[in-house]
mmCIF file with all atom_site columns, C-alpha atoms in Angstrom:
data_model
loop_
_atom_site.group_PDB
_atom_site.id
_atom_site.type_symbol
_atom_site.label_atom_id
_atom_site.label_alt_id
_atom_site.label_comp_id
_atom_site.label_asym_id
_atom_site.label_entity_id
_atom_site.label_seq_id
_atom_site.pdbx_PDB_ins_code
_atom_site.Cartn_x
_atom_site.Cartn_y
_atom_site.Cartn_z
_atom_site.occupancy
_atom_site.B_iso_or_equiv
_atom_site.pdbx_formal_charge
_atom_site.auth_seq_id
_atom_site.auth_comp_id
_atom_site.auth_asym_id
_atom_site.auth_atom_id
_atom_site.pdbx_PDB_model_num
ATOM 1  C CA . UNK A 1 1  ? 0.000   0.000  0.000   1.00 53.00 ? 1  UNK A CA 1
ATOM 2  C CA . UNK A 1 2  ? 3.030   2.470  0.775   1.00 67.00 ? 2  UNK A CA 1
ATOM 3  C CA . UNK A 1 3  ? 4.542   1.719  -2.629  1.00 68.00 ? 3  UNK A CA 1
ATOM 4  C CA . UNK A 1 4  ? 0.993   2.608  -3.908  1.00 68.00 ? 4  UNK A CA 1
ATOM 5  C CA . UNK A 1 5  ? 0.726   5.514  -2.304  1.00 69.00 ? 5  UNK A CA 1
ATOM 6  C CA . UNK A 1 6  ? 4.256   7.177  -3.032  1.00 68.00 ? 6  UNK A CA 1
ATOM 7  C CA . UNK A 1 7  ? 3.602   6.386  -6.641  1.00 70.00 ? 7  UNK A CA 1
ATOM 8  C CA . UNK A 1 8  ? 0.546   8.881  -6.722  1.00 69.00 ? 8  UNK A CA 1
ATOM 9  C CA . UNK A 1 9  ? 2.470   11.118 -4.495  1.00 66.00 ? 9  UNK A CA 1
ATOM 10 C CA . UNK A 1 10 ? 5.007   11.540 -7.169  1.00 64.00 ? 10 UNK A CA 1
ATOM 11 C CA . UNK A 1 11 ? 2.485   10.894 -10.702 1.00 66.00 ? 11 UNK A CA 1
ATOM 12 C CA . UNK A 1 12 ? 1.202   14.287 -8.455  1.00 67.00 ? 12 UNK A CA 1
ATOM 13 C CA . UNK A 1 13 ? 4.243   15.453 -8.317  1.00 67.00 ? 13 UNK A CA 1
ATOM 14 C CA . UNK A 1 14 ? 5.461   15.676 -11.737 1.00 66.00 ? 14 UNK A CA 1
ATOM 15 C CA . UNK A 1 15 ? 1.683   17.212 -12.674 1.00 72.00 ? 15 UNK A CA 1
ATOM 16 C CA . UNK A 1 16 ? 2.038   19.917 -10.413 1.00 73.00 ? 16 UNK A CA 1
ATOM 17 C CA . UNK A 1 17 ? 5.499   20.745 -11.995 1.00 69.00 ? 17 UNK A CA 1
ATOM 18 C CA . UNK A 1 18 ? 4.176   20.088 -15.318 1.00 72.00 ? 18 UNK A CA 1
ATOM 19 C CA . UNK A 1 19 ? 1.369   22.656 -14.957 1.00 75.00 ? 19 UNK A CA 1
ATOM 20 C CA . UNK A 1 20 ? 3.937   24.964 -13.071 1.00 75.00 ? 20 UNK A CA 1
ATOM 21 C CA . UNK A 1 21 ? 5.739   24.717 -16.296 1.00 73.00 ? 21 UNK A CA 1
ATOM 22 C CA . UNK A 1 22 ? 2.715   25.362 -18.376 1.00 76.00 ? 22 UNK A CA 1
ATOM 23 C CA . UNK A 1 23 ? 2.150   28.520 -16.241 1.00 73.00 ? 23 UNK A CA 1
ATOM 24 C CA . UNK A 1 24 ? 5.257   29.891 -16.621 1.00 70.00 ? 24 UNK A CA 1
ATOM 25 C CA . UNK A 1 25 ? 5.387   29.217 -20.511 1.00 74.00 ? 25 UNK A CA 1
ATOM 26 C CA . UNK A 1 26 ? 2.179   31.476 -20.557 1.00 72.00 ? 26 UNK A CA 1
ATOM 27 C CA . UNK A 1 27 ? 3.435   34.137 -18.597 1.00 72.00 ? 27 UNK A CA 1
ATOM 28 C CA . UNK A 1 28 ? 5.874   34.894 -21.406 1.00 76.00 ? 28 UNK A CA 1
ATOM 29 C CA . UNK A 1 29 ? 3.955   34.137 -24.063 1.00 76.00 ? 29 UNK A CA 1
ATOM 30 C CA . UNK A 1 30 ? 3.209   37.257 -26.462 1.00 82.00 ? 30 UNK A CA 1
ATOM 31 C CA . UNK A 1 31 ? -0.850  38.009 -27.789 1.00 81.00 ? 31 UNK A CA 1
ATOM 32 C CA . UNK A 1 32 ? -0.329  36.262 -31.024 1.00 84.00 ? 32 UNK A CA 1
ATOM 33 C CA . UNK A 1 33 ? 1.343   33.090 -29.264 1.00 84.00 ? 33 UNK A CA 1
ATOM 34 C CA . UNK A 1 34 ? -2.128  33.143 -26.358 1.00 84.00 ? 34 UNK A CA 1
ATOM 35 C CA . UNK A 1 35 ? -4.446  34.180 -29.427 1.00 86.00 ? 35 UNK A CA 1
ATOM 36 C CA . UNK A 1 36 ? -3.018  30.874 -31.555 1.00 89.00 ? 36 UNK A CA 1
ATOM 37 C CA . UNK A 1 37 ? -2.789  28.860 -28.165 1.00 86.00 ? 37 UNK A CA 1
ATOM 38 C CA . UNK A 1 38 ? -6.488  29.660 -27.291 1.00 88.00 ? 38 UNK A CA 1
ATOM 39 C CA . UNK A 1 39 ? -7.283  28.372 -30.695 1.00 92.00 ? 39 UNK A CA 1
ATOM 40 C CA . UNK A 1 40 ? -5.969  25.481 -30.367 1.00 90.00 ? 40 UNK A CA 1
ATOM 41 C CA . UNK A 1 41 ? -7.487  24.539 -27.130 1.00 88.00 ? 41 UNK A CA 1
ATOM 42 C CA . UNK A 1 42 ? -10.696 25.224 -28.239 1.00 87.00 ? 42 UNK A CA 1
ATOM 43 C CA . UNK A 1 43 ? -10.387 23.432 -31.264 1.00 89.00 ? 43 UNK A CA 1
ATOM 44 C CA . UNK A 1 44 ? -9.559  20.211 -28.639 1.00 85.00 ? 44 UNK A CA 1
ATOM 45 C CA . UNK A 1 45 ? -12.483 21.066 -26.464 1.00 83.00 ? 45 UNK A CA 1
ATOM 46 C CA . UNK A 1 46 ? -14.698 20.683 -29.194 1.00 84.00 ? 46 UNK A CA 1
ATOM 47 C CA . UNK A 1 47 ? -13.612 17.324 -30.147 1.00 84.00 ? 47 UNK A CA 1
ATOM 48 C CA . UNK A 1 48 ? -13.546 16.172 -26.738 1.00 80.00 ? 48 UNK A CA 1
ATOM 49 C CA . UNK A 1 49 ? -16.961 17.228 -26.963 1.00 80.00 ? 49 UNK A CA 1
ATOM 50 C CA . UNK A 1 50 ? -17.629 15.005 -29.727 1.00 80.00 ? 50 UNK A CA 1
ATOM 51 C CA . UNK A 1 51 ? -15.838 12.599 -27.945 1.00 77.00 ? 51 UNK A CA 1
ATOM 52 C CA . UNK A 1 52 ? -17.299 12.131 -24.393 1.00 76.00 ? 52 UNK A CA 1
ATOM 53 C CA . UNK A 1 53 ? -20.329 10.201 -23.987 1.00 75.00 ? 53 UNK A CA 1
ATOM 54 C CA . UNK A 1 54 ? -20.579 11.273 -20.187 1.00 77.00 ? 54 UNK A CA 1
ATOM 55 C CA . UNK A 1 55 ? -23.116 14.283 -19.952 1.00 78.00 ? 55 UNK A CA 1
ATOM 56 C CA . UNK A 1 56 ? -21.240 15.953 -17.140 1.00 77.00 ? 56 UNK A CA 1
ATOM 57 C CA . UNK A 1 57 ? -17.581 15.806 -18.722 1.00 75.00 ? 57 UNK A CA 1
ATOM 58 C CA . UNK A 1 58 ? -19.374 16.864 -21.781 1.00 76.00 ? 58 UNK A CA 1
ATOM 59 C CA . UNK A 1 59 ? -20.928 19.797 -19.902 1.00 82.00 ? 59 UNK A CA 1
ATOM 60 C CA . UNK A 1 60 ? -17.592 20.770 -18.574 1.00 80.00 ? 60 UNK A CA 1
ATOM 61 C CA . UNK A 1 61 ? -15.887 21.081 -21.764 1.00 80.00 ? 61 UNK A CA 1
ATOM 62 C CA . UNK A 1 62 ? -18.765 23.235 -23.336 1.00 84.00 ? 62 UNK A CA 1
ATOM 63 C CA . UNK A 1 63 ? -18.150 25.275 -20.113 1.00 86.00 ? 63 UNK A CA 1
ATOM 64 C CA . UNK A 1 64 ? -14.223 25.607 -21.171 1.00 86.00 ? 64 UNK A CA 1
ATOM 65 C CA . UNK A 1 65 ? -14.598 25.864 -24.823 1.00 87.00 ? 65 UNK A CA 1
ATOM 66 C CA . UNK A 1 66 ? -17.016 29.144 -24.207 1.00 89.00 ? 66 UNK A CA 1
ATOM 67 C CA . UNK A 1 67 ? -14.499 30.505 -21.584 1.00 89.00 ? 67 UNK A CA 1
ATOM 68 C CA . UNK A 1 68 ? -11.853 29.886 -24.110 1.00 88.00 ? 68 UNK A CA 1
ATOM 69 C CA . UNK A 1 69 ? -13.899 31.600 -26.733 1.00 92.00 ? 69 UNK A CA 1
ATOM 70 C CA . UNK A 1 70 ? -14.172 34.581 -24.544 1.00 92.00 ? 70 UNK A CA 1
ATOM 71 C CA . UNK A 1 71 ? -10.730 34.555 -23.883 1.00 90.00 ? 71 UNK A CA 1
ATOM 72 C CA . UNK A 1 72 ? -10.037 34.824 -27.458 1.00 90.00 ? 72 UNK A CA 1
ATOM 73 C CA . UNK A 1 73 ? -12.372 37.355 -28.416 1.00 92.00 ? 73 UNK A CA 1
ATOM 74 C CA . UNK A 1 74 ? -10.742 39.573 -25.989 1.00 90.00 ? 74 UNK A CA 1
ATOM 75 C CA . UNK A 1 75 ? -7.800  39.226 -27.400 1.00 86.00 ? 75 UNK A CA 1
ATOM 76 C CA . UNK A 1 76 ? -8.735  39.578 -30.423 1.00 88.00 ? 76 UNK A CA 1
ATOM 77 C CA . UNK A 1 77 ? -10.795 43.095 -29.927 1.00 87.00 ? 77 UNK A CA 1
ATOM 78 C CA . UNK A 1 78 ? -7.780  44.473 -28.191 1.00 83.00 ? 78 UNK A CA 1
ATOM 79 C CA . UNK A 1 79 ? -4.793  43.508 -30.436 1.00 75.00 ? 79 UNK A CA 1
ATOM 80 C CA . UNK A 1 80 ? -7.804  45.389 -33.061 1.00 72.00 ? 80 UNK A CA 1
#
């Protein structure tokens, strides 16, 4: 059970220093990079909407994908 448990501790771990990564990346990321990024996510949300048969999981990516859209429109009015 220990070795079980200090696996997850580290698969946890290396996400949290994955997304710390991710983080960082965006914080130097210019508005063309985020405005091409944000496309790109959505265009993943919306398969994953395709996707998922599970009505909540599906419900949370329609959530994301609209943030994501928002996102981008702001960007994209003020780079205009």
């Amino acid at each position: 059970m220990e070795t079980k448990d200090r696996t997850q501790a580290n698969y946890n771990l290396v996400d949290i220093n994955e997304q710390t990564r991710i983080a960082f990346e965006k914080c130097k990321e210019t508005k063309e990079q985020k405005i091409e990024r944000l496309k790109k996510e959505i265009k993943n949300c919306k398969f994953y909407e395709i996707v998922l048969e599970e009505k909540e999981a599906k419900e949370i990516c329609v959530g994301q994908r609209k943030s994501l859209e928002q996102q981008l429109k702001e960007l994209e009015d003020e780079k205009n």
